[in-house]
mmCIF file of C-alpha atoms in Angstrom:
data_model
loop_
_atom_site.group_PDB
_atom_site.id
_atom_site.type_symbol
_atom_site.label_atom_id
_atom_site.label_comp_id
_atom_site.label_asym_id
_atom_site.label_seq_id
_atom_site.Cartn_x
_atom_site.Cartn_y
_atom_site.Cartn_z
ATOM 1 C CA MET A 12 -102.047 -235.476 -13.179
ATOM 2 C CA CYS A 13 -102.880 -231.787 -13.551
ATOM 3 C CA ARG A 14 -104.728 -231.691 -10.221
ATOM 4 C CA LYS A 15 -101.757 -233.225 -8.307
ATOM 5 C CA SER A 16 -99.357 -230.692 -9.829
ATOM 6 C CA ILE A 17 -101.553 -227.750 -8.774
ATOM 7 C CA GLY A 18 -101.782 -229.005 -5.159
ATOM 8 C CA ARG A 19 -98.016 -229.456 -4.992
ATOM 9 C CA LYS A 20 -97.481 -225.872 -6.188
ATOM 10 C CA LYS A 21 -99.879 -224.526 -3.520
ATOM 11 C CA GLY A 22 -97.955 -226.357 -0.797
ATOM 12 C CA ILE A 23 -94.643 -224.902 -1.976
ATOM 13 C CA SER A 24 -96.150 -221.384 -2.035
ATOM 14 C CA ALA A 25 -97.378 -221.761 1.550
ATOM 15 C CA VAL A 26 -93.905 -222.839 2.704
ATOM 16 C CA ILE A 27 -92.257 -219.924 0.927
ATOM 17 C CA GLY A 28 -94.797 -217.471 2.377
ATOM 18 C CA GLY A 29 -94.187 -218.766 5.899
ATOM 19 C CA ALA A 30 -90.441 -218.463 5.412
ATOM 20 C CA ILE A 31 -90.866 -214.856 4.278
ATOM 21 C CA VAL A 32 -92.998 -214.047 7.349
ATOM 22 C CA LEU A 33 -90.377 -215.573 9.673
ATOM 23 C CA ALA A 34 -87.623 -213.688 7.924
ATOM 24 C CA LEU A 35 -89.495 -210.400 8.298
ATOM 25 C CA PHE A 36 -90.066 -211.180 11.992
ATOM 26 C CA PHE A 37 -86.382 -211.734 12.679
ATOM 27 C CA VAL A 38 -85.334 -208.752 10.565
ATOM 28 C CA THR A 39 -87.652 -206.276 12.361
ATOM 29 C CA VAL A 40 -88.587 -207.565 15.833
ATOM 30 C CA VAL A 41 -85.266 -209.065 16.975
ATOM 31 C CA PRO A 42 -83.193 -205.921 16.236
ATOM 32 C CA LEU A 43 -85.870 -203.881 18.023
ATOM 33 C CA ILE A 44 -85.564 -206.065 21.120
ATOM 34 C CA ILE A 45 -81.763 -205.738 21.041
ATOM 35 C CA LEU A 46 -82.069 -201.948 20.665
ATOM 36 C CA MET A 47 -84.416 -201.734 23.653
ATOM 37 C CA GLN A 48 -82.055 -203.837 25.787
ATOM 38 C CA ASN A 49 -79.087 -201.648 24.835
ATOM 39 C CA SER A 50 -81.104 -198.470 25.513
ATOM 40 C CA TYR A 51 -82.145 -199.757 28.944
ATOM 41 C CA ALA A 52 -78.539 -200.654 29.798
ATOM 42 C CA LEU A 53 -77.449 -197.167 28.719
ATOM 43 C CA PHE A 54 -80.209 -195.609 30.842
ATOM 44 C CA LEU A 55 -79.114 -197.575 33.919
ATOM 45 C CA ASN A 56 -75.508 -196.571 33.368
ATOM 46 C CA GLU A 57 -76.395 -192.887 33.011
ATOM 47 C CA SER A 58 -78.689 -193.015 36.051
ATOM 48 C CA ASN A 59 -75.927 -194.547 38.154
ATOM 49 C CA SER A 60 -73.396 -191.982 36.897
ATOM 50 C CA ARG A 61 -75.787 -189.163 37.764
ATOM 51 C CA ARG A 62 -76.425 -190.583 41.236
ATOM 52 C CA ILE A 63 -72.685 -190.797 41.896
ATOM 53 C CA PHE A 64 -72.228 -187.219 40.619
ATOM 54 C CA ASP A 65 -75.036 -185.880 42.839
ATOM 55 C CA THR A 66 -73.608 -187.687 45.877
ATOM 56 C CA ASP A 67 -70.120 -186.291 45.215
ATOM 57 C CA ARG A 68 -71.591 -182.808 44.672
ATOM 58 C CA MET A 69 -73.515 -182.848 47.934
ATOM 59 C CA SER A 70 -70.396 -184.061 49.778
ATOM 60 C CA GLU A 71 -68.369 -180.975 48.814
ATOM 61 C CA SER A 72 -67.567 -178.615 51.696
ATOM 62 C CA LEU A 73 -65.437 -175.485 51.391
ATOM 63 C CA VAL A 74 -64.759 -172.761 53.970
ATOM 64 C CA VAL A 75 -64.206 -169.325 52.388
ATOM 65 C CA SER A 76 -62.832 -166.463 54.496
ATOM 66 C CA ILE A 77 -61.383 -163.017 53.738
ATOM 67 C CA SER A 78 -57.894 -161.981 54.824
ATOM 68 C CA GLN A 79 -55.158 -159.488 53.933
ATOM 69 C CA ASP A 80 -51.600 -159.990 52.829
ATOM 70 C CA ALA A 81 -49.331 -159.067 55.738
ATOM 71 C CA LEU A 82 -46.950 -157.069 53.513
ATOM 72 C CA THR A 83 -49.018 -155.583 50.672
ATOM 73 C CA ARG A 84 -52.337 -155.352 52.632
ATOM 74 C CA ASP A 85 -54.056 -156.678 49.508
ATOM 75 C CA MET A 86 -57.221 -158.708 49.994
ATOM 76 C CA THR A 87 -57.010 -162.497 49.665
ATOM 77 C CA LEU A 88 -59.449 -165.383 50.000
ATOM 78 C CA LEU A 89 -58.489 -168.225 52.313
ATOM 79 C CA LEU A 90 -59.917 -171.551 51.124
ATOM 80 C CA SER A 91 -60.133 -174.699 53.242
ATOM 81 C CA ASN A 92 -61.507 -178.008 51.920
ATOM 82 C CA ASP A 93 -62.990 -179.633 55.039
ATOM 83 C CA GLY A 94 -65.006 -182.248 53.127
ATOM 84 C CA PRO A 95 -64.228 -185.748 51.776
ATOM 85 C CA MET A 96 -64.143 -184.772 48.055
ATOM 86 C CA ASN A 97 -61.504 -183.187 45.825
ATOM 87 C CA ILE A 98 -62.742 -179.691 44.891
ATOM 88 C CA ARG A 99 -61.822 -177.914 41.653
ATOM 89 C CA ILE A 100 -62.632 -174.194 41.628
ATOM 90 C CA VAL A 101 -63.807 -172.808 38.272
ATOM 91 C CA ARG A 102 -65.100 -169.275 39.024
ATOM 92 C CA VAL A 103 -64.941 -166.591 41.708
ATOM 93 C CA TRP A 104 -67.527 -163.812 41.849
ATOM 94 C CA ALA A 105 -67.342 -160.535 43.775
ATOM 95 C CA ILE A 106 -70.890 -159.384 44.623
ATOM 96 C CA ASP A 107 -72.112 -155.967 45.715
ATOM 97 C CA ALA A 108 -74.168 -157.236 48.681
ATOM 98 C CA VAL A 109 -76.542 -154.264 48.678
ATOM 99 C CA ARG A 110 -77.324 -154.056 44.957
ATOM 100 C CA GLN A 111 -76.867 -157.818 44.360
ATOM 101 C CA THR A 112 -74.758 -157.161 41.247
ATOM 102 C CA ALA A 113 -71.388 -158.524 40.156
ATOM 103 C CA ILE A 114 -68.126 -156.546 40.435
ATOM 104 C CA PRO A 115 -67.100 -155.983 37.657
ATOM 105 C CA ALA A 116 -70.565 -155.936 36.093
ATOM 106 C CA GLY A 117 -71.882 -159.120 34.529
ATOM 107 C CA GLU A 118 -68.880 -161.450 34.831
ATOM 108 C CA PRO A 119 -66.781 -163.417 37.339
ATOM 109 C CA CYS A 120 -63.715 -161.642 38.654
ATOM 110 C CA LEU A 121 -61.539 -164.791 38.477
ATOM 111 C CA MET A 122 -61.871 -167.600 35.914
ATOM 112 C CA GLU A 123 -58.341 -168.784 35.036
ATOM 113 C CA ASP A 124 -55.524 -170.604 36.873
ATOM 114 C CA LEU A 125 -57.768 -171.512 39.811
ATOM 115 C CA PRO A 126 -56.667 -174.271 42.214
ATOM 116 C CA SER A 127 -57.897 -177.785 42.911
ATOM 117 C CA LEU A 128 -58.010 -178.678 46.609
ATOM 118 C CA PRO A 129 -57.824 -182.294 47.820
ATOM 119 C CA PRO A 130 -59.571 -183.159 51.115
ATOM 120 C CA GLY A 131 -57.967 -181.285 54.027
ATOM 121 C CA ALA A 132 -56.004 -178.891 51.789
ATOM 122 C CA ASN A 133 -55.875 -175.096 52.057
ATOM 123 C CA GLY A 134 -55.323 -172.461 49.384
ATOM 124 C CA THR A 135 -55.356 -168.711 48.764
ATOM 125 C CA LEU A 136 -56.634 -166.481 45.960
ATOM 126 C CA ARG A 137 -55.656 -162.854 45.391
ATOM 127 C CA VAL A 138 -58.841 -160.847 44.862
ATOM 128 C CA GLN A 139 -57.663 -157.247 45.349
ATOM 129 C CA ALA A 140 -57.987 -156.555 41.605
ATOM 130 C CA CYS A 141 -61.664 -157.625 41.755
ATOM 131 C CA VAL A 142 -62.622 -154.796 44.144
ATOM 132 C CA SER A 143 -60.069 -152.105 43.320
ATOM 133 C CA GLY A 144 -61.687 -148.704 43.862
ATOM 134 C CA PHE A 145 -64.991 -150.191 45.093
ATOM 135 C CA THR A 146 -66.806 -148.650 48.060
ATOM 136 C CA GLY A 147 -69.595 -150.673 49.627
ATOM 137 C CA THR A 148 -70.338 -154.112 51.098
ATOM 138 C CA VAL A 149 -68.821 -157.011 49.152
ATOM 139 C CA GLN A 150 -69.241 -160.782 49.394
ATOM 140 C CA PHE A 151 -67.203 -163.365 47.454
ATOM 141 C CA LEU A 152 -68.809 -166.462 45.908
ATOM 142 C CA VAL A 153 -66.645 -169.458 44.954
ATOM 143 C CA VAL A 154 -68.111 -171.868 42.359
ATOM 144 C CA THR A 155 -66.845 -175.463 42.031
ATOM 145 C CA GLU A 156 -66.662 -177.727 38.975
ATOM 146 C CA ARG A 157 -69.665 -179.709 40.233
ATOM 147 C CA GLY A 158 -71.777 -176.559 40.477
ATOM 148 C CA ARG A 159 -71.717 -175.948 44.246
ATOM 149 C CA MET A 160 -71.393 -172.354 45.455
ATOM 150 C CA PHE A 161 -69.675 -171.305 48.700
ATOM 151 C CA SER A 162 -69.694 -167.760 50.099
ATOM 152 C CA SER A 163 -67.482 -165.606 52.308
ATOM 153 C CA ASP A 164 -68.659 -163.249 55.024
ATOM 154 C CA LYS A 165 -69.697 -159.748 53.960
ATOM 155 C CA VAL A 166 -67.115 -156.984 54.436
ATOM 156 C CA TYR A 167 -67.414 -153.243 53.985
ATOM 157 C CA LEU A 168 -64.770 -151.610 51.743
ATOM 158 C CA VAL A 169 -63.717 -148.021 51.145
ATOM 159 C CA GLU A 170 -61.855 -147.581 47.847
ATOM 160 C CA GLY A 171 -61.271 -151.335 47.751
ATOM 161 C CA ARG A 172 -59.848 -151.589 51.285
ATOM 162 C CA PRO A 173 -61.481 -152.792 54.530
ATOM 163 C CA VAL A 174 -62.332 -149.852 56.765
ATOM 164 C CA GLU A 175 -60.084 -151.040 59.598
ATOM 165 C CA ILE A 176 -57.065 -149.970 57.528
ATOM 166 C CA LEU A 177 -58.259 -146.346 57.598
ATOM 167 C CA PHE A 178 -59.835 -145.992 61.051
ATOM 168 C CA PRO A 179 -58.541 -146.789 64.549
ATOM 169 C CA TYR A 180 -61.811 -148.415 65.733
ATOM 170 C CA ILE A 181 -64.571 -150.596 64.293
ATOM 171 C CA LEU A 182 -68.217 -150.033 65.217
ATOM 172 C CA SER A 183 -70.395 -153.114 64.613
ATOM 173 C CA VAL A 184 -74.158 -152.663 64.246
ATOM 174 C CA SER A 185 -76.388 -155.754 64.220
ATOM 175 C CA ILE A 186 -80.030 -155.959 63.156
ATOM 176 C CA ILE A 187 -81.786 -159.081 64.461
ATOM 177 C CA ASN A 188 -85.121 -160.577 63.267
ATOM 178 C CA MET A 189 -85.709 -158.495 60.150
ATOM 179 C CA GLU A 190 -88.910 -159.034 58.192
ATOM 180 C CA LYS A 191 -88.735 -160.365 54.634
ATOM 181 C CA GLY A 192 -89.170 -157.727 51.928
ATOM 182 C CA LYS A 193 -88.677 -154.673 54.161
ATOM 183 C CA LEU A 194 -85.958 -152.057 53.698
ATOM 184 C CA TYR A 195 -83.662 -151.319 56.656
ATOM 185 C CA GLU A 196 -81.370 -148.307 57.025
ATOM 186 C CA VAL A 197 -78.791 -147.571 59.705
ATOM 187 C CA TYR A 198 -77.570 -143.989 60.163
ATOM 188 C CA VAL A 199 -74.412 -143.276 62.210
ATOM 189 C CA THR A 200 -74.209 -139.546 62.909
ATOM 190 C CA PRO A 201 -71.295 -137.877 64.722
ATOM 191 C CA ILE A 202 -72.243 -135.565 67.607
ATOM 192 C CA GLY A 203 -69.374 -133.118 67.722
ATOM 193 C CA ASN A 204 -66.016 -133.824 66.084
ATOM 194 C CA GLY A 205 -66.333 -137.566 65.370
ATOM 195 C CA LYS A 206 -65.730 -139.156 61.975
ATOM 196 C CA VAL A 207 -67.273 -142.355 60.582
ATOM 197 C CA SER A 208 -67.365 -144.201 57.269
ATOM 198 C CA PRO A 209 -69.872 -145.012 55.914
ATOM 199 C CA GLU A 210 -72.496 -142.867 57.614
ATOM 200 C CA LYS A 211 -75.389 -144.944 56.191
ATOM 201 C CA PHE A 212 -76.033 -148.644 55.587
ATOM 202 C CA THR A 213 -78.992 -149.978 53.563
ATOM 203 C CA HIS A 214 -80.238 -153.566 53.420
ATOM 204 C CA LYS A 215 -83.414 -155.214 52.068
ATOM 205 C CA ALA A 216 -84.290 -158.400 53.949
ATOM 206 C CA THR A 217 -84.623 -161.446 51.678
ATOM 207 C CA ALA A 218 -85.867 -163.883 54.339
ATOM 208 C CA SER A 219 -87.978 -163.859 57.490
ATOM 209 C CA ASN A 220 -86.037 -163.375 60.744
ATOM 210 C CA GLU A 221 -82.917 -162.491 58.749
ATOM 211 C CA ASN A 222 -79.948 -161.065 60.680
ATOM 212 C CA VAL A 223 -77.171 -158.819 59.448
ATOM 213 C CA THR A 224 -74.107 -157.204 61.014
ATOM 214 C CA VAL A 225 -72.265 -154.313 59.391
ATOM 215 C CA ALA A 226 -68.935 -152.711 60.325
ATOM 216 C CA PHE A 227 -68.246 -148.957 60.343
ATOM 217 C CA GLY A 228 -64.791 -147.418 60.496
ATOM 218 C CA ILE A 229 -64.902 -144.853 63.297
ATOM 219 C CA PHE A 230 -62.831 -142.348 65.302
ATOM 220 C CA PRO A 231 -63.249 -141.621 69.031
ATOM 221 C CA GLY A 232 -66.258 -139.440 69.823
ATOM 222 C CA THR A 233 -69.987 -139.423 70.526
ATOM 223 C CA TYR A 234 -72.389 -140.818 67.943
ATOM 224 C CA SER A 235 -76.103 -141.313 67.308
ATOM 225 C CA ILE A 236 -77.066 -144.681 65.761
ATOM 226 C CA ALA A 237 -80.580 -144.828 64.317
ATOM 227 C CA LEU A 238 -82.472 -147.696 62.649
ATOM 228 C CA TYR A 239 -85.240 -147.133 60.079
ATOM 229 C CA GLU A 240 -87.666 -149.740 58.675
ATOM 230 C CA ASN A 241 -89.280 -148.767 55.353
ATOM 231 C CA LYS A 242 -88.229 -145.129 55.928
ATOM 232 C CA LYS A 243 -89.797 -145.016 59.424
ATOM 233 C CA LEU A 244 -87.881 -144.808 62.689
ATOM 234 C CA VAL A 245 -88.345 -148.117 64.549
ATOM 235 C CA TRP A 246 -89.674 -147.960 68.110
ATOM 236 C CA LEU A 247 -87.643 -150.195 70.436
ATOM 237 C CA PRO A 248 -87.839 -150.602 74.243
ATOM 238 C CA GLU A 249 -84.103 -149.933 74.638
ATOM 239 C CA GLY A 250 -84.398 -146.731 72.636
ATOM 240 C CA ASN A 251 -83.803 -145.694 69.035
ATOM 241 C CA PRO A 252 -81.641 -143.857 68.172
ATOM 242 C CA GLN A 253 -78.954 -144.978 70.606
ATOM 243 C CA ILE A 254 -76.244 -142.567 71.778
ATOM 244 C CA ILE A 255 -72.813 -144.125 72.338
ATOM 245 C CA ASP A 256 -69.276 -142.999 73.141
ATOM 246 C CA VAL A 257 -66.393 -144.571 71.195
ATOM 247 C CA PRO A 258 -64.108 -146.298 72.207
ATOM 248 C CA GLU A 259 -66.045 -147.050 75.446
ATOM 249 C CA LYS A 260 -68.716 -148.815 73.340
ATOM 250 C CA THR A 261 -68.132 -150.202 69.852
ATOM 251 C CA ALA A 262 -71.140 -152.518 69.325
ATOM 252 C CA VAL A 263 -74.866 -151.821 68.932
ATOM 253 C CA ILE A 264 -77.594 -154.465 68.562
ATOM 254 C CA PHE A 265 -81.136 -153.735 67.380
ATOM 255 C CA ILE A 266 -83.460 -156.655 68.205
ATOM 256 C CA LEU A 267 -86.772 -156.447 66.350
ATOM 257 C CA GLY A 268 -89.933 -158.127 67.616
ATOM 258 C CA HIS A 269 -90.828 -160.380 64.714
ATOM 259 C CA LYS A 270 -92.020 -163.973 65.100
ATOM 260 C CA PRO A 271 -89.883 -166.430 67.120
ATOM 261 C CA TYR A 272 -87.921 -169.178 65.425
ATOM 262 C CA GLU A 273 -89.747 -172.486 65.066
ATOM 263 C CA THR A 274 -87.967 -175.755 64.418
ATOM 264 C CA VAL A 275 -89.033 -178.085 61.593
ATOM 265 C CA PRO A 276 -88.258 -181.819 61.288
ATOM 266 C CA LEU A 277 -85.320 -182.805 59.112
ATOM 267 C CA GLU A 278 -86.380 -185.004 56.186
ATOM 268 C CA PRO A 279 -84.255 -188.158 55.637
ATOM 269 C CA ILE A 280 -83.653 -189.406 52.075
ATOM 270 C CA ILE A 281 -82.392 -192.965 51.464
ATOM 271 C CA SER A 282 -80.550 -193.322 48.156
ATOM 272 C CA ALA A 283 -80.176 -197.026 47.249
ATOM 273 C CA PRO A 284 -80.977 -199.346 44.306
ATOM 274 C CA SER A 285 -84.583 -200.552 44.081
ATOM 275 C CA SER A 286 -83.499 -204.190 43.608
ATOM 276 C CA VAL A 287 -80.313 -206.254 43.956
ATOM 277 C CA LYS A 288 -79.190 -209.821 43.365
ATOM 278 C CA ARG A 289 -79.205 -212.007 46.461
ATOM 279 C CA GLY A 290 -75.797 -212.002 48.158
ATOM 280 C CA THR A 291 -74.832 -208.585 46.756
ATOM 281 C CA ASP A 292 -73.791 -205.848 49.182
ATOM 282 C CA VAL A 293 -75.964 -202.723 49.014
ATOM 283 C CA VAL A 294 -74.439 -199.250 49.385
ATOM 284 C CA ALA A 295 -77.029 -196.839 50.811
ATOM 285 C CA ASN A 296 -76.413 -193.092 51.002
ATOM 286 C CA ILE A 297 -78.377 -191.378 53.780
ATOM 287 C CA LEU A 298 -79.125 -187.714 53.217
ATOM 288 C CA VAL A 299 -81.184 -185.156 55.118
ATOM 289 C CA LYS A 300 -83.092 -182.190 53.745
ATOM 290 C CA LEU A 301 -83.851 -178.999 55.625
ATOM 291 C CA PRO A 302 -87.364 -177.974 54.509
ATOM 292 C CA ARG A 303 -87.752 -174.669 52.677
ATOM 293 C CA THR A 304 -90.086 -173.518 55.447
ATOM 294 C CA ALA A 305 -87.191 -173.390 57.965
ATOM 295 C CA ASP A 306 -86.475 -169.944 59.447
ATOM 296 C CA GLU A 307 -82.699 -170.425 59.656
ATOM 297 C CA SER A 308 -79.761 -172.513 58.509
ATOM 298 C CA VAL A 309 -78.900 -175.690 60.450
ATOM 299 C CA VAL A 310 -75.589 -177.459 61.129
ATOM 300 C CA ILE A 311 -75.706 -181.265 61.452
ATOM 301 C CA THR A 312 -74.023 -181.973 64.789
ATOM 302 C CA GLU A 313 -74.620 -185.665 65.534
ATOM 303 C CA VAL A 314 -75.774 -188.938 63.970
ATOM 304 C CA SER A 315 -76.785 -191.599 66.513
ATOM 305 C CA SER A 316 -75.022 -194.967 66.334
ATOM 306 C CA SER A 317 -78.437 -196.637 66.059
ATOM 307 C CA PHE A 318 -79.866 -194.275 63.461
ATOM 308 C CA LEU A 319 -80.340 -197.057 60.855
ATOM 309 C CA THR A 320 -82.374 -200.276 61.051
ATOM 310 C CA VAL A 321 -82.666 -203.104 58.491
ATOM 311 C CA THR A 322 -85.139 -206.021 58.432
ATOM 312 C CA GLY A 323 -85.684 -209.275 56.540
ATOM 313 C CA GLY A 324 -82.308 -210.801 57.420
ATOM 314 C CA ALA A 325 -80.152 -207.993 56.006
ATOM 315 C CA LYS A 326 -77.148 -206.870 58.059
ATOM 316 C CA ILE A 327 -75.440 -203.469 58.377
ATOM 317 C CA GLU A 328 -71.715 -204.064 57.795
ATOM 318 C CA GLY A 329 -70.659 -200.490 58.595
ATOM 319 C CA CYS A 330 -71.391 -196.782 58.106
ATOM 320 C CA ASP A 331 -69.270 -193.713 57.399
ATOM 321 C CA ILE A 332 -70.768 -190.737 59.266
ATOM 322 C CA TYR A 333 -70.464 -187.091 58.144
ATOM 323 C CA THR A 334 -71.249 -184.213 60.545
ATOM 324 C CA GLY A 335 -70.563 -180.492 60.524
ATOM 325 C CA ILE A 336 -72.571 -180.008 57.316
ATOM 326 C CA MET A 337 -74.444 -176.699 57.136
ATOM 327 C CA LEU A 338 -77.849 -176.797 55.419
ATOM 328 C CA GLN A 339 -79.712 -173.737 54.239
ATOM 329 C CA PRO A 340 -83.520 -173.909 53.902
ATOM 330 C CA GLY A 341 -84.360 -176.253 51.010
ATOM 331 C CA GLN A 342 -80.840 -177.736 50.900
ATOM 332 C CA THR A 343 -79.887 -181.438 51.141
ATOM 333 C CA GLY A 344 -76.689 -182.907 52.598
ATOM 334 C CA LEU A 345 -75.055 -186.342 52.920
ATOM 335 C CA VAL A 346 -74.804 -187.572 56.541
ATOM 336 C CA ALA A 347 -73.895 -191.265 56.151
ATOM 337 C CA THR A 348 -72.862 -193.963 53.674
ATOM 338 C CA CYS A 349 -73.685 -197.511 54.799
ATOM 339 C CA THR A 350 -72.867 -200.981 53.435
ATOM 340 C CA ILE A 351 -75.595 -203.621 53.914
ATOM 341 C CA SER A 352 -75.123 -207.369 53.396
ATOM 342 C CA THR A 353 -77.933 -209.414 51.802
ATOM 343 C CA ASP A 354 -76.364 -212.881 52.227
ATOM 344 C CA LYS A 355 -78.920 -213.971 54.837
ATOM 345 C CA VAL A 356 -82.035 -212.345 53.391
ATOM 346 C CA SER A 357 -84.583 -215.180 53.156
ATOM 347 C CA GLY A 358 -87.539 -213.395 51.591
ATOM 348 C CA LYS A 359 -88.071 -211.453 48.394
ATOM 349 C CA SER A 360 -87.261 -208.038 49.925
ATOM 350 C CA PHE A 361 -85.867 -206.224 52.941
ATOM 351 C CA THR A 362 -86.419 -202.780 54.457
ATOM 352 C CA ILE A 363 -84.044 -199.951 55.350
ATOM 353 C CA THR A 364 -85.319 -197.485 57.979
ATOM 354 C CA VAL A 365 -83.834 -194.227 59.247
ATOM 355 C CA ASN A 366 -85.143 -194.042 62.810
ATOM 356 C CA ALA A 367 -86.875 -190.899 64.022
ATOM 357 C CA ASN A 368 -84.952 -188.512 66.311
ATOM 358 C CA SER A 369 -81.577 -190.089 65.472
ATOM 359 C CA ILE A 370 -80.017 -187.258 63.415
ATOM 360 C CA PHE A 371 -79.416 -183.953 65.206
ATOM 361 C CA GLY A 372 -78.766 -180.412 64.051
ATOM 362 C CA GLU A 373 -78.362 -176.991 65.650
ATOM 363 C CA GLY A 374 -79.962 -173.757 64.436
ATOM 364 C CA MET A 375 -77.332 -171.237 63.322
ATOM 365 C CA ILE A 376 -79.210 -168.300 64.883
ATOM 366 C CA SER A 377 -81.512 -169.708 67.574
ATOM 367 C CA SER A 378 -79.220 -172.602 68.673
ATOM 368 C CA ALA A 379 -82.398 -174.719 68.767
ATOM 369 C CA ILE A 380 -82.080 -178.514 68.387
ATOM 370 C CA TYR A 381 -83.435 -180.017 65.148
ATOM 371 C CA THR A 382 -84.161 -183.760 64.730
ATOM 372 C CA ASN A 383 -85.376 -185.968 61.892
ATOM 373 C CA LYS A 384 -88.586 -187.812 61.166
ATOM 374 C CA GLU A 385 -88.668 -191.523 60.198
ATOM 375 C CA GLU A 386 -88.136 -192.706 56.614
ATOM 376 C CA SER A 387 -88.112 -196.242 55.083
ATOM 377 C CA ILE A 388 -87.616 -197.891 51.713
ATOM 378 C CA SER A 389 -88.019 -201.507 50.553
ATOM 379 C CA ILE A 390 -85.447 -203.200 48.318
ATOM 380 C CA LYS A 391 -86.360 -206.262 46.260
ATOM 381 C CA ILE A 392 -84.139 -209.344 46.101
ATOM 382 C CA ARG A 393 -83.548 -211.099 42.767
ATOM 383 C CA GLY A 394 -82.460 -214.732 42.428
#
C-alpha cells in the first residue's frame, strides 16, 4: 500500500511541475511575442510617416525675389509657391553674402506672423527692418516648416537701400568660371569726375566654375574696372583692367579660363514598398539626384512618356509628372508619382525600371543637356 501511494504522489508532482512550466511559458514568451509584433507595427507606421514627410518636403518649391514698395521704397520679399504642396514659412534670414554672417548677428530677422502659402499662391514680406543701415551684399533665405531653404538673388545695399535709388545708372560686373577657394576682388576706379559705390567688391569662390554678378551704382564718366585673383591682377586676352565710358557701356564680363563644364548622369531613385499583397495598387515615387560631383545646378525640363517600365504582369495605371525642379549638386527632387496595378501579376514578384535617357535636365550655366542612367527595383507579391 505504501509503494502505491508514493508512486501516485510522484505522478501528481510531475503534472504540477508541467503546469508550472507551461504557465511560465505563457507568462513570459507570449507577452514578448505580442510586444515584438506591436513594435514592428509601430516601426512600419513611423517609416511610412517619414517617407510621406520626405516626399512632401522634396516636393516643396518656392520662388523668392526682392522688390520695393512703390510708395515707401522699402524692401519686400515676393514669394510664389509654384509647387504642389502647401508651404508654411517659419523663419527668414538676412545674410551678409561676403562675410556669410546673419543680419542681425546670430538670429533670423523674421520669426513671427509668417504666412502659409497654398499651391499657386503668392505673398509678400516686409524686410526693410532686417537690413536698415546695412551696407554690403545681402541675400535672403526663407526656411519652411519642413526644413527646406529657398534663397533670393544677391543685391548690393548702401545704408539699407539698393544702389539704384541713389545713382542714375547701374554697372554690372560678372566673373565667370571662378576657382574654388580663391579670393576675387573687383576695383571700379573713376578716371576724372566719376562717382561709384561701392568702389570694391570681394568674393571667395565656394565651388569650382562658380559665377557671380555684382551691381555698382554709378554716375556718367570714364572708369577703370580691374579684377584680382588672390591679390594678383588676372591676365585676360580681352584686357584687364578694362576702361569703359558710362552710360555708353554699363556691363563688364570677366571670363576666366578654368576647366569646362562636364555633364554627369542623373541618378534615379525609386521609392516604393518592398512587398505588397496581390491585387493591391502600388504607389511609386520617382526621384532623381544630381551627383555632388556636378559643376552646376540643373533644372529638370522633361520626363519622357515612356520613362517607366514594369514587368511580371504589373500595369502602370497613370503617372503625375513634375518638371521645372531645380537641383543643386547633391540634391534630390521628385519628378513623378505613379500608380501600378498588381491584379494580373502571376509570379511572386515584379520589377519597376526607370529607363535610361528618359529624364532630361538643363545646366543652369552651361545650358548642357543632362540625362539619367537606368535604375530598377523588384517588389515581392504576398498571397
